[in-house]
Amino acid sequence: MPSEVDKKIYRFTAERFSQKGPVYAYYNDDETISVDIMTGFDCPIKNVNSYATVGLSASSSQYFEKRVHVELVGACESKIASFANVVSSIAIEHLQSGAGLIHGNVIEDILGQYKISDSMEHILLCTPFLWPGLINQNFDGRSVHWLMAVPISDSEYEHWKKFGYQPLIDTFEEKQIDVYDINRPSVL
C-alpha cells in the first residue's frame, strides 16, 4: 500500500509526465524486495516512454555527511519496453545493498545484464532535463531529488572515469546525443 507521501510523489511525477501513467511493482529474484515504476507513454515525445520510481525515496543514500532521498527517472524508445527493468534493477540494487544513487555516478554493466543494446553498457545518473519542473521537491518533510538514468558506452564510461562527470556531459551536449536511442553510436 503506497504511503501518502508516495501518492504525492506519483501526482507530482504525473504532472511532469502530463499523464497519470500506470504503476507496476518490479521484484528482485526471490521476490523479497519490490519497487514501483510508473510509465509515461509517448512522454516526453512520441514513440518514447518515460519510467519513474515511485516511493524509492522512502530509503536514502549517503552523500558526504547528508542523507538524500532519490527517485529515478529515465526515457527510452517505446519499442524497448525492458528499459523499465533497468530502472527497477538500479532501484532494487540500492534497496538491497545501499548502493549510492548520487548525481554524476555511473551504474556499471547494468544494460549488459538485459542485452537490450549493441552499443551502451552502463547508466550515468544526471539531472533530469527532459521533464520541465522535475526538480527537487519536499513532500511532508521528505526532500526528494530526481536522477535521470542515461545509457552510456564503455568508451564514454572510461572518459567519465578519467575526466569526470562534467566533461562527459559537455561532450554529450556538443555532440547532441539522442538520449532516447539505447543503440546510439558512442561519441568517444
XYZ file of N, CA, C and O in Angstrom, residues 1-185:
740
model
N 0.850 -1.182 0.000
C 0.000 0.000 0.000
C 0.892 1.241 0.000
O 1.733 1.387 0.887
N 0.734 2.128 -0.985
C 1.573 3.332 -1.020
C 1.248 4.284 0.127
O 0.100 4.414 0.544
N 2.279 4.932 0.616
C 2.098 5.920 1.678
C 1.497 7.198 1.082
O 1.452 7.370 -0.137
N 1.084 8.105 1.948
C 0.552 9.400 1.486
C 1.636 10.182 0.741
O 1.350 10.842 -0.255
N 2.884 10.097 1.217
C 3.983 10.780 0.535
C 4.189 10.177 -0.853
O 4.368 10.905 -1.840
N 4.141 8.841 -0.952
C 4.299 8.187 -2.258
C 3.194 8.611 -3.224
O 3.448 8.812 -4.418
N 1.991 8.771 -2.723
C 0.888 9.238 -3.576
C 1.156 10.652 -4.073
O 0.886 10.979 -5.236
N 1.717 11.491 -3.220
C 2.059 12.861 -3.628
C 3.171 12.845 -4.675
O 3.149 13.620 -5.633
N 4.144 11.957 -4.488
C 5.232 11.824 -5.465
C 4.662 11.367 -6.805
O 5.043 11.884 -7.863
N 3.737 10.411 -6.773
C 3.102 9.958 -8.015
C 2.401 11.125 -8.712
O 2.585 11.337 -9.917
N 1.596 11.879 -7.985
C 0.868 13.001 -8.595
C 1.831 14.049 -9.161
O 1.622 14.567 -10.255
N 2.886 14.349 -8.417
C 3.890 15.318 -8.871
C 4.539 14.830 -10.168
O 4.687 15.591 -11.133
N 4.937 13.565 -10.207
C 5.565 12.991 -11.403
C 4.574 12.947 -12.557
O 4.923 13.271 -13.695
N 3.332 12.564 -12.277
C 2.307 12.511 -13.320
C 2.102 13.879 -13.969
O 1.933 13.975 -15.192
N 2.144 14.924 -13.175
C 2.025 16.277 -13.731
C 3.191 16.569 -14.668
O 2.995 17.176 -15.727
N 4.404 16.162 -14.323
C 5.571 16.411 -15.177
C 5.538 15.541 -16.429
O 6.019 15.942 -17.470
N 4.955 14.350 -16.310
C 4.786 13.471 -17.470
C 3.563 13.863 -18.303
O 3.339 13.307 -19.372
N 2.751 14.774 -17.795
C 1.495 15.207 -18.439
C 0.511 14.062 -18.619
O -0.261 14.024 -19.570
N 0.543 13.115 -17.698
C -0.398 11.984 -17.741
C -0.298 11.183 -16.448
O 0.729 11.206 -15.778
N -1.371 10.492 -16.133
C -1.382 9.583 -14.988
C -1.125 8.183 -15.514
O -2.047 7.439 -15.840
N 0.148 7.841 -15.615
C 0.528 6.545 -16.158
C 0.341 5.434 -15.148
O 0.260 5.665 -13.941
N 0.306 4.190 -15.635
C 0.158 3.044 -14.733
C 1.418 2.833 -13.894
O 2.518 3.217 -14.293
N 1.240 2.227 -12.745
C 2.345 1.883 -11.858
C 2.337 0.371 -11.670
O 1.302 -0.219 -11.357
N 3.505 -0.234 -11.872
C 3.649 -1.672 -11.687
C 4.782 -1.941 -10.703
O 5.783 -1.230 -10.691
N 4.614 -2.987 -9.915
C 5.655 -3.407 -8.981
C 6.639 -4.317 -9.712
O 6.240 -5.208 -10.466
N 7.922 -4.079 -9.493
C 9.002 -4.908 -10.010
C 9.719 -5.499 -8.798
O 9.966 -4.800 -7.818
N 10.073 -6.789 -8.891
C 10.635 -7.519 -7.752
C 12.049 -8.002 -8.024
O 12.423 -8.240 -9.175
N 12.801 -8.207 -6.933
C 14.087 -8.879 -7.065
C 13.821 -10.363 -7.330
O 12.667 -10.817 -7.317
N 14.880 -11.136 -7.560
C 14.726 -12.534 -7.967
C 13.945 -13.380 -6.974
O 13.133 -14.220 -7.368
N 14.175 -13.186 -5.677
C 13.457 -14.010 -4.699
C 12.181 -13.326 -4.177
O 11.574 -13.800 -3.216
N 11.806 -12.237 -4.831
C 10.550 -11.517 -4.550
C 10.433 -11.034 -3.100
O 9.350 -10.978 -2.544
N 11.569 -10.653 -2.510
C 11.550 -10.112 -1.153
C 11.577 -8.584 -1.140
O 11.281 -7.971 -0.120
N 11.969 -7.992 -2.269
C 12.037 -6.529 -2.388
C 11.336 -6.124 -3.673
O 11.512 -6.760 -4.718
N 10.553 -5.066 -3.580
C 9.892 -4.560 -4.792
C 10.054 -3.052 -4.881
O 10.318 -2.370 -3.887
N 9.910 -2.570 -6.089
C 9.920 -1.131 -6.342
C 8.815 -0.842 -7.354
O 8.574 -1.632 -8.265
N 8.110 0.261 -7.148
C 7.041 0.662 -8.059
C 7.597 1.561 -9.145
O 8.354 2.503 -8.871
N 7.206 1.254 -10.386
C 7.639 2.033 -11.545
C 6.407 2.550 -12.281
O 5.518 1.780 -12.649
N 6.379 3.854 -12.476
C 5.323 4.499 -13.258
C 5.810 4.630 -14.705
O 6.969 4.945 -14.944
N 4.910 4.385 -15.647
C 5.230 4.527 -17.069
C 4.443 5.681 -17.659
O 3.228 5.781 -17.457
N 5.141 6.528 -18.391
C 4.512 7.590 -19.175
C 4.684 7.256 -20.642
O 5.817 7.142 -21.125
N 3.582 7.049 -21.351
C 3.631 6.658 -22.760
C 3.711 7.889 -23.653
O 3.069 8.907 -23.384
N 4.526 7.763 -24.717
C 4.754 8.902 -25.626
C 5.126 10.141 -24.823
O 4.577 11.226 -25.003
N 6.093 9.958 -23.937
C 6.490 11.004 -22.998
C 7.997 10.983 -22.854
O 8.544 9.930 -22.563
N 8.706 12.022 -23.085
C 8.246 13.379 -23.360
C 7.923 13.662 -24.822
O 7.407 14.735 -25.135
N 8.215 12.696 -25.723
C 7.855 12.858 -27.128
C 7.248 11.553 -27.641
O 7.353 10.504 -26.989
N 6.648 11.612 -28.818
C 6.035 10.430 -29.432
C 7.086 9.327 -29.634
O 8.229 9.599 -29.956
N 6.670 8.099 -29.417
C 7.492 6.890 -29.569
C 8.605 6.763 -28.529
O 9.562 6.016 -28.712
N 8.469 7.498 -27.436
C 9.391 7.393 -26.305
C 8.560 7.210 -25.048
O 7.544 7.885 -24.866
N 8.958 6.277 -24.209
C 8.303 6.092 -22.911
C 9.235 6.558 -21.803
O 10.449 6.396 -21.889
N 8.634 7.110 -20.766
C 9.366 7.520 -19.578
C 9.010 6.587 -18.433
O 7.871 6.114 -18.336
N 9.984 6.330 -17.576
C 9.809 5.432 -16.439
C 10.331 6.130 -15.192
O 11.420 6.706 -15.212
N 9.572 6.073 -14.114
C 9.995 6.717 -12.872
C 9.644 5.838 -11.683
O 8.569 5.236 -11.634
N 10.567 5.778 -10.732
C 10.247 5.105 -9.487
C 9.262 5.957 -8.703
O 9.228 7.175 -8.841
N 8.449 5.292 -7.916
C 7.516 5.974 -7.019
C 7.681 5.332 -5.644
O 7.331 4.169 -5.463
N 8.278 6.069 -4.731
C 8.452 5.549 -3.376
C 9.854 5.097 -3.049
O 10.144 4.761 -1.893
N 10.752 5.069 -4.026
C 12.145 4.703 -3.746
C 12.732 5.644 -2.699
O 13.555 5.244 -1.875
N 12.275 6.877 -2.706
C 12.821 7.897 -1.801
C 12.492 7.646 -0.331
O 12.996 8.349 0.543
N 11.690 6.632 -0.038
C 11.466 6.269 1.366
C 12.772 5.779 1.994
O 12.967 5.898 3.193
N 13.677 5.232 1.161
C 15.023 4.913 1.627
C 15.909 6.114 1.291
O 15.456 7.060 0.669
N 17.171 6.059 1.676
C 18.042 7.198 1.397
C 19.441 6.724 1.057
O 19.814 5.590 1.324
N 20.205 7.627 0.448
C 21.612 7.389 0.129
C 22.462 8.330 0.952
O 22.045 9.450 1.242
N 23.652 7.875 1.294
C 24.594 8.742 1.990
C 25.331 9.579 0.958
O 25.851 9.052 -0.020
N 25.339 10.880 1.139
C 26.072 11.795 0.269
C 26.890 12.705 1.167
O 26.355 13.631 1.767
N 28.175 12.378 1.295
C 29.054 13.016 2.275
C 28.411 12.858 3.655
O 28.127 11.749 4.058
N 28.122 13.929 4.373
C 27.508 13.788 5.699
C 25.987 13.895 5.655
O 25.330 13.995 6.679
N 25.427 13.855 4.493
C 23.996 14.098 4.328
C 23.296 12.857 3.768
O 23.858 12.128 2.961
N 22.083 12.617 4.241
C 21.242 11.552 3.680
C 20.350 12.191 2.621
O 19.747 13.238 2.854
N 20.295 11.599 1.441
C 19.455 12.134 0.366
C 18.435 11.082 -0.053
O 18.714 9.884 -0.046
N 17.262 11.547 -0.406
C 16.165 10.688 -0.848
C 16.003 10.872 -2.350
O 15.822 11.995 -2.823
N 16.069 9.762 -3.086
C 16.141 9.814 -4.543
C 14.994 9.046 -5.181
O 14.608 7.979 -4.706
N 14.492 9.608 -6.271
C 13.625 8.886 -7.210
C 14.377 8.861 -8.534
O 15.054 9.834 -8.891
N 14.274 7.762 -9.254
C 14.928 7.605 -10.554
C 13.931 7.834 -11.677
O 12.750 7.486 -11.551
N 14.415 8.362 -12.773
C 13.594 8.561 -13.961
C 14.472 8.299 -15.180
O 15.684 8.526 -15.157
N 13.866 7.770 -16.228
C 14.594 7.525 -17.474
C 13.629 7.479 -18.634
O 12.417 7.346 -18.445
N 14.166 7.609 -19.826
C 13.339 7.571 -21.035
C 14.062 6.774 -22.105
O 15.289 6.808 -22.197
N 13.281 6.073 -22.908
C 13.847 5.222 -23.944
C 12.798 5.044 -25.041
O 11.595 5.177 -24.789
N 13.268 4.732 -26.240
C 12.327 4.443 -27.320
C 11.299 3.428 -26.824
O 11.652 2.461 -26.151
N 10.045 3.650 -27.162
C 8.973 2.799 -26.635
C 9.097 1.346 -27.061
O 8.574 0.456 -26.388
N 9.805 1.073 -28.150
C 9.970 -0.324 -28.588
C 10.881 -1.119 -27.648
O 10.944 -2.333 -27.707
N 11.587 -0.425 -26.739
C 12.468 -1.083 -25.762
C 11.754 -1.101 -24.418
O 12.101 -0.383 -23.484
N 10.738 -1.943 -24.306
C 9.908 -1.982 -23.095
C 10.705 -2.414 -21.862
O 10.351 -2.057 -20.734
N 11.771 -3.164 -22.049
C 12.530 -3.656 -20.890
C 13.385 -2.572 -20.227
O 14.061 -2.854 -19.237
N 13.349 -1.335 -20.724
C 14.076 -0.270 -20.042
C 13.518 -0.042 -18.640
O 14.245 0.343 -17.737
N 12.241 -0.333 -18.438
C 11.659 -0.261 -17.088
C 12.381 -1.216 -16.146
O 12.576 -0.911 -14.967
N 12.790 -2.385 -16.650
C 13.542 -3.346 -15.832
C 14.888 -2.782 -15.427
O 15.372 -3.055 -14.322
N 15.513 -2.011 -16.306
C 16.805 -1.393 -15.988
C 16.629 -0.425 -14.820
O 17.373 -0.477 -13.836
N 15.625 0.449 -14.921
C 15.362 1.418 -13.858
C 15.049 0.691 -12.548
O 15.578 1.035 -11.487
N 14.217 -0.345 -12.637
C 13.855 -1.069 -11.414
C 15.053 -1.808 -10.830
O 15.212 -1.873 -9.607
N 15.931 -2.352 -11.665
C 17.113 -3.064 -11.160
C 18.060 -2.125 -10.418
O 18.631 -2.496 -9.391
N 18.226 -0.915 -10.928
C 19.059 0.065 -10.230
C 18.454 0.368 -8.860
O 19.156 0.400 -7.849
N 17.144 0.558 -8.836
C 16.456 0.864 -7.576
C 16.541 -0.306 -6.599
O 16.817 -0.108 -5.408
N 16.320 -1.515 -7.075
C 16.361 -2.686 -6.199
C 17.772 -2.901 -5.655
O 17.946 -3.221 -4.474
N 18.784 -2.714 -6.494
C 20.165 -2.836 -6.011
C 20.428 -1.829 -4.895
O 21.072 -2.147 -3.894
N 19.906 -0.628 -5.052
C 20.042 0.383 -3.996
C 19.365 -0.100 -2.712
O 19.931 0.021 -1.626
N 18.164 -0.644 -2.834
C 17.437 -1.105 -1.647
C 18.121 -2.300 -0.990
O 18.125 -2.426 0.234
N 18.703 -3.195 -1.782
C 19.359 -4.382 -1.238
C 20.698 -4.077 -0.590
O 21.014 -4.600 0.470
N 21.493 -3.240 -1.241
C 22.875 -3.078 -0.793
C 23.187 -1.682 -0.263
O 24.287 -1.469 0.254
N 22.255 -0.762 -0.440
C 22.531 0.614 -0.043
C 23.415 1.335 -1.034
O 23.977 2.391 -0.731
N 23.563 0.753 -2.252
C 24.392 1.383 -3.286
C 23.961 2.824 -3.478
O 22.769 3.115 -3.615
N 24.919 3.717 -3.469
C 24.622 5.140 -3.552
C 24.056 5.566 -4.886
O 24.622 5.255 -5.935
N 22.949 6.230 -4.839
C 22.356 6.846 -6.026
C 22.672 8.330 -5.931
O 21.936 9.098 -5.324
N 23.783 8.700 -6.529
C 24.329 10.042 -6.386
C 24.483 10.669 -7.772
O 24.940 10.006 -8.716
N 24.120 11.927 -7.876
C 24.279 12.673 -9.121
C 25.709 12.538 -9.638
O 26.666 12.716 -8.891
N 25.842 12.170 -10.909
C 27.154 12.042 -11.532
C 27.767 10.662 -11.465
O 28.770 10.405 -12.122
N 27.184 9.750 -10.685
C 27.707 8.386 -10.588
C 27.310 7.560 -11.812
O 26.351 7.877 -12.511
N 28.036 6.465 -11.994
C 27.742 5.508 -13.067
C 27.381 4.167 -12.448
O 28.045 3.703 -11.527
N 26.313 3.568 -12.957
C 25.927 2.201 -12.594
C 26.527 1.302 -13.667
O 26.107 1.334 -14.834
N 27.521 0.511 -13.275
C 28.279 -0.281 -14.234
C 27.514 -1.509 -14.725
O 26.838 -2.183 -13.952
N 27.651 -1.788 -16.009
C 27.238 -3.049 -16.653
C 25.757 -3.381 -16.534
O 25.364 -4.517 -16.805
N 24.923 -2.450 -16.146
C 23.502 -2.753 -15.946
C 22.784 -3.069 -17.271
O 21.936 -3.940 -17.319
N 23.150 -2.380 -18.346
C 22.485 -2.639 -19.627
C 22.921 -3.974 -20.215
O 22.124 -4.655 -20.861
N 24.157 -4.359 -19.957
C 24.642 -5.643 -20.427
C 23.864 -6.812 -19.842
O 23.706 -7.851 -20.479
N 23.352 -6.640 -18.625
C 22.563 -7.695 -17.987
C 21.294 -8.005 -18.780
O 20.816 -9.136 -18.770
N 20.742 -6.995 -19.427
C 19.475 -7.180 -20.154
C 19.666 -7.365 -21.654
O 18.705 -7.665 -22.359
N 20.880 -7.133 -22.140
C 21.201 -7.319 -23.557
C 20.195 -6.579 -24.460
O 19.676 -7.131 -25.418
N 19.950 -5.319 -24.107
C 18.986 -4.529 -24.882
C 19.665 -3.486 -25.765
O 18.993 -2.724 -26.447
N 21.011 -3.478 -25.743
C 21.730 -2.503 -26.555
C 22.982 -3.120 -27.134
O 23.660 -3.908 -26.474
N 23.268 -2.744 -28.364
C 24.503 -3.187 -29.003
C 25.672 -2.266 -28.695
O 26.818 -2.629 -28.918
N 25.386 -1.064 -28.186
C 26.453 -0.078 -28.009
C 26.569 0.497 -26.589
O 27.613 1.018 -26.229
N 25.527 0.421 -25.804
C 25.522 1.008 -24.469
C 25.585 -0.096 -23.412
O 24.936 -1.126 -23.557
N 26.371 0.136 -22.350
C 26.557 -0.864 -21.300
C 26.201 -0.369 -19.898
O 25.860 -1.151 -19.032
N 26.307 0.921 -19.669
C 26.242 1.481 -18.314
C 25.172 2.575 -18.253
O 24.646 3.002 -19.272
N 24.899 3.044 -17.035
C 23.953 4.144 -16.815
C 24.655 5.256 -16.047
O 25.258 5.010 -15.002
N 24.549 6.465 -16.580
C 25.030 7.671 -15.912
C 23.843 8.329 -15.225
O 22.779 8.478 -15.837
N 23.992 8.696 -13.961
C 22.928 9.375 -13.217
C 23.160 10.886 -13.300
O 24.213 11.375 -12.879
N 22.177 11.587 -13.859
C 22.344 13.026 -14.068
C 21.040 13.779 -13.792
O 20.033 13.177 -13.423
N 21.084 15.067 -13.987
C 19.918 15.925 -13.798
C 18.849 15.563 -14.828
O 19.154 15.432 -16.012
N 17.593 15.436 -14.408
C 16.514 15.045 -15.332
C 16.027 16.229 -16.174
O 15.011 16.842 -15.888
N 16.747 16.514 -17.245
C 16.484 17.692 -18.062
C 15.335 17.524 -19.058
O 14.919 18.499 -19.679
N 14.796 16.334 -19.215
C 13.749 16.099 -20.221
C 12.347 16.492 -19.779
O 11.469 16.672 -20.625
N 12.131 16.619 -18.491
C 10.800 16.863 -17.948
C 10.797 18.185 -17.191
O 11.299 18.241 -16.058
N 10.254 19.236 -17.782
C 10.247 20.533 -17.096
C 9.589 20.427 -15.715
O 8.548 19.795 -15.552
N 10.241 21.009 -14.748
C 9.683 21.038 -13.396
C 9.970 19.817 -12.550
O 9.562 19.760 -11.391
N 10.658 18.820 -13.104
C 11.008 17.641 -12.305
C 12.272 17.987 -11.516
O 13.397 17.648 -11.890
N 12.042 18.730 -10.453
C 13.124 19.289 -9.652
C 13.010 18.765 -8.229
O 12.002 18.161 -7.859
N 14.013 19.042 -7.447
C 13.978 18.641 -6.041
C 12.742 19.238 -5.393
O 12.379 20.382 -5.637
N 12.105 18.432 -4.584
C 10.817 18.828 -4.002
C 10.705 18.248 -2.596
O 11.204 17.152 -2.338
N 10.011 18.954 -1.735
C 9.783 18.481 -0.373
C 8.348 17.971 -0.255
O 7.415 18.687 -0.595
N 8.215 16.747 0.210
C 6.906 16.125 0.411
C 6.780 15.743 1.882
O 7.371 14.755 2.313
N 6.057 16.534 2.642
C 5.820 16.251 4.060
C 7.109 15.936 4.812
O 7.192 14.956 5.550
N 8.135 16.744 4.584
C 9.398 16.565 5.291
C 10.399 15.655 4.599
O 11.544 15.546 5.048
N 10.005 14.999 3.513
C 10.943 14.165 2.753
C 11.420 14.980 1.554
O 10.651 15.248 0.633
N 12.673 15.366 1.569
C 13.263 16.124 0.461
C 13.691 15.133 -0.620
O 14.589 14.325 -0.407
N 13.024 15.194 -1.771
C 13.227 14.217 -2.839
C 14.016 14.850 -3.982
O 13.704 15.952 -4.428
N 15.024 14.109 -4.439
C 15.856 14.512 -5.577
C 15.661 13.488 -6.693
O 15.728 12.286 -6.440
N 15.422 13.960 -7.908
C 15.275 13.060 -9.054
C 16.605 12.949 -9.775
O 17.324 13.938 -9.949
N 16.922 11.728 -10.198
C 18.098 11.461 -11.011
C 17.659 10.749 -12.279
O 16.847 9.823 -12.231
N 18.213 11.177 -13.394
C 17.885 10.586 -14.690
C 18.926 9.543 -15.065
O 20.130 9.768 -14.941
N 18.454 8.397 -15.539
C 19.302 7.298 -15.985
C 19.572 7.458 -17.482
O 18.659 7.345 -18.296
N 20.835 7.744 -17.836
C 21.231 7.929 -19.235
C 22.197 6.821 -19.632
O 23.257 6.676 -19.007
N 21.852 6.041 -20.662
C 22.759 4.986 -21.121
C 24.058 5.560 -21.690
O 24.049 6.564 -22.411
N 25.185 4.918 -21.325
C 26.484 5.306 -21.872
C 27.267 4.065 -22.296
O 27.038 2.967 -21.792
N 28.199 4.278 -23.208
C 29.020 3.189 -23.750
C 30.242 2.934 -22.863
O 30.537 3.696 -21.937
N 30.982 1.876 -23.192
C 32.224 1.585 -22.472
C 33.226 2.726 -22.616
O 33.860 3.130 -21.643
N 33.392 3.259 -23.823
C 34.374 4.331 -24.017
C 33.936 5.619 -23.325
O 34.769 6.363 -22.795
N 32.629 5.888 -23.289
C 32.127 7.046 -22.555
C 32.348 6.857 -21.050
O 32.700 7.801 -20.341
N 32.178 5.641 -20.592
C 32.440 5.317 -19.180
C 33.918 5.528 -18.839
O 34.251 6.105 -17.801
N 34.804 5.075 -19.719
C 36.243 5.273 -19.491
C 36.578 6.769 -19.448
O 37.396 7.201 -18.637
N 35.936 7.546 -20.307
C 36.130 9.003 -20.310
C 35.657 9.590 -18.974
O 36.330 10.439 -18.392
N 34.511 9.119 -18.482
C 33.985 9.560 -17.183
C 34.984 9.233 -16.067
O 35.244 10.056 -15.198
N 35.542 8.012 -16.090
C 36.499 7.614 -15.049
C 37.747 8.490 -15.084
O 38.283 8.836 -14.041
N 38.183 8.862 -16.272
C 39.420 9.628 -16.413
C 39.220 11.126 -16.148
O 40.049 11.754 -15.495
N 38.105 11.689 -16.651
C 37.929 13.142 -16.611
C 36.779 13.609 -15.727
O 36.676 14.791 -15.425
N 35.872 12.701 -15.363
C 34.763 13.081 -14.503
C 33.464 13.339 -15.248
O 33.368 13.212 -16.472
N 32.483 13.725 -14.464
C 31.108 13.896 -14.938
C 30.954 15.042 -15.942
O 30.449 14.852 -17.047
N 31.355 16.245 -15.558
C 31.060 17.419 -16.383
C 31.686 17.362 -17.777
O 31.009 17.693 -18.763
N 32.937 16.922 -17.933
C 33.477 16.804 -19.294
C 32.677 15.831 -20.172
O 32.531 16.065 -21.375
N 32.148 14.762 -19.584
C 31.327 13.841 -20.369
C 30.017 14.504 -20.767
O 29.595 14.418 -21.925
N 29.376 15.190 -19.847
C 28.132 15.912 -20.161
C 28.391 16.963 -21.239
O 27.591 17.126 -22.174
N 29.494 17.675 -21.124
C 29.844 18.684 -22.139
C 29.996 18.043 -23.511
O 29.539 18.601 -24.522
N 30.600 16.872 -23.572
C 30.750 16.146 -24.845
C 29.389 15.741 -25.387
O 29.126 15.881 -26.586
N 28.512 15.250 -24.512
C 27.160 14.882 -24.954
C 26.429 16.082 -25.537
O 25.757 15.974 -26.568
N 26.545 17.220 -24.873
C 25.876 18.431 -25.366
C 26.471 18.882 -26.692
O 25.739 19.256 -27.612
N 27.783 18.832 -26.797
C 28.455 19.227 -28.043
C 28.041 18.334 -29.204
O 27.784 18.800 -30.312
N 27.957 17.036 -28.940
C 27.625 16.061 -29.993
C 26.116 15.879 -30.176
O 25.687 15.187 -31.095
N 25.325 16.493 -29.272
C 23.858 16.411 -29.347
C 23.384 14.955 -29.433
O 22.678 14.560 -30.374
N 23.761 14.157 -28.428
C 23.379 12.741 -28.445
C 21.860 12.593 -28.352
O 21.173 13.451 -27.805
N 21.375 11.493 -28.878
C 19.957 11.141 -28.766
C 19.811 10.268 -27.518
O 20.072 9.066 -27.563
N 19.415 10.867 -26.406
C 19.339 10.126 -25.144
C 18.268 9.050 -25.164
O 18.269 8.166 -24.316
N 17.340 9.111 -26.104
C 16.277 8.104 -26.194
C 16.741 6.835 -26.910
O 16.131 5.782 -26.772
N 17.795 6.939 -27.697
C 18.267 5.832 -28.530
C 19.279 5.003 -27.755
O 20.440 5.381 -27.614
N 18.832 3.860 -27.280
C 19.696 2.998 -26.478
C 20.744 2.286 -27.344
O 21.674 1.681 -26.831
N 20.593 2.389 -28.656
C 21.576 1.825 -29.579
C 22.339 2.901 -30.355
O 22.886 2.640 -31.416
N 22.379 4.111 -29.777
C 23.085 5.208 -30.447
C 24.577 4.868 -30.534
O 25.105 4.109 -29.692
N 25.269 5.442 -31.510
C 26.711 5.241 -31.539
C 27.381 6.003 -30.389
O 26.900 7.067 -29.972
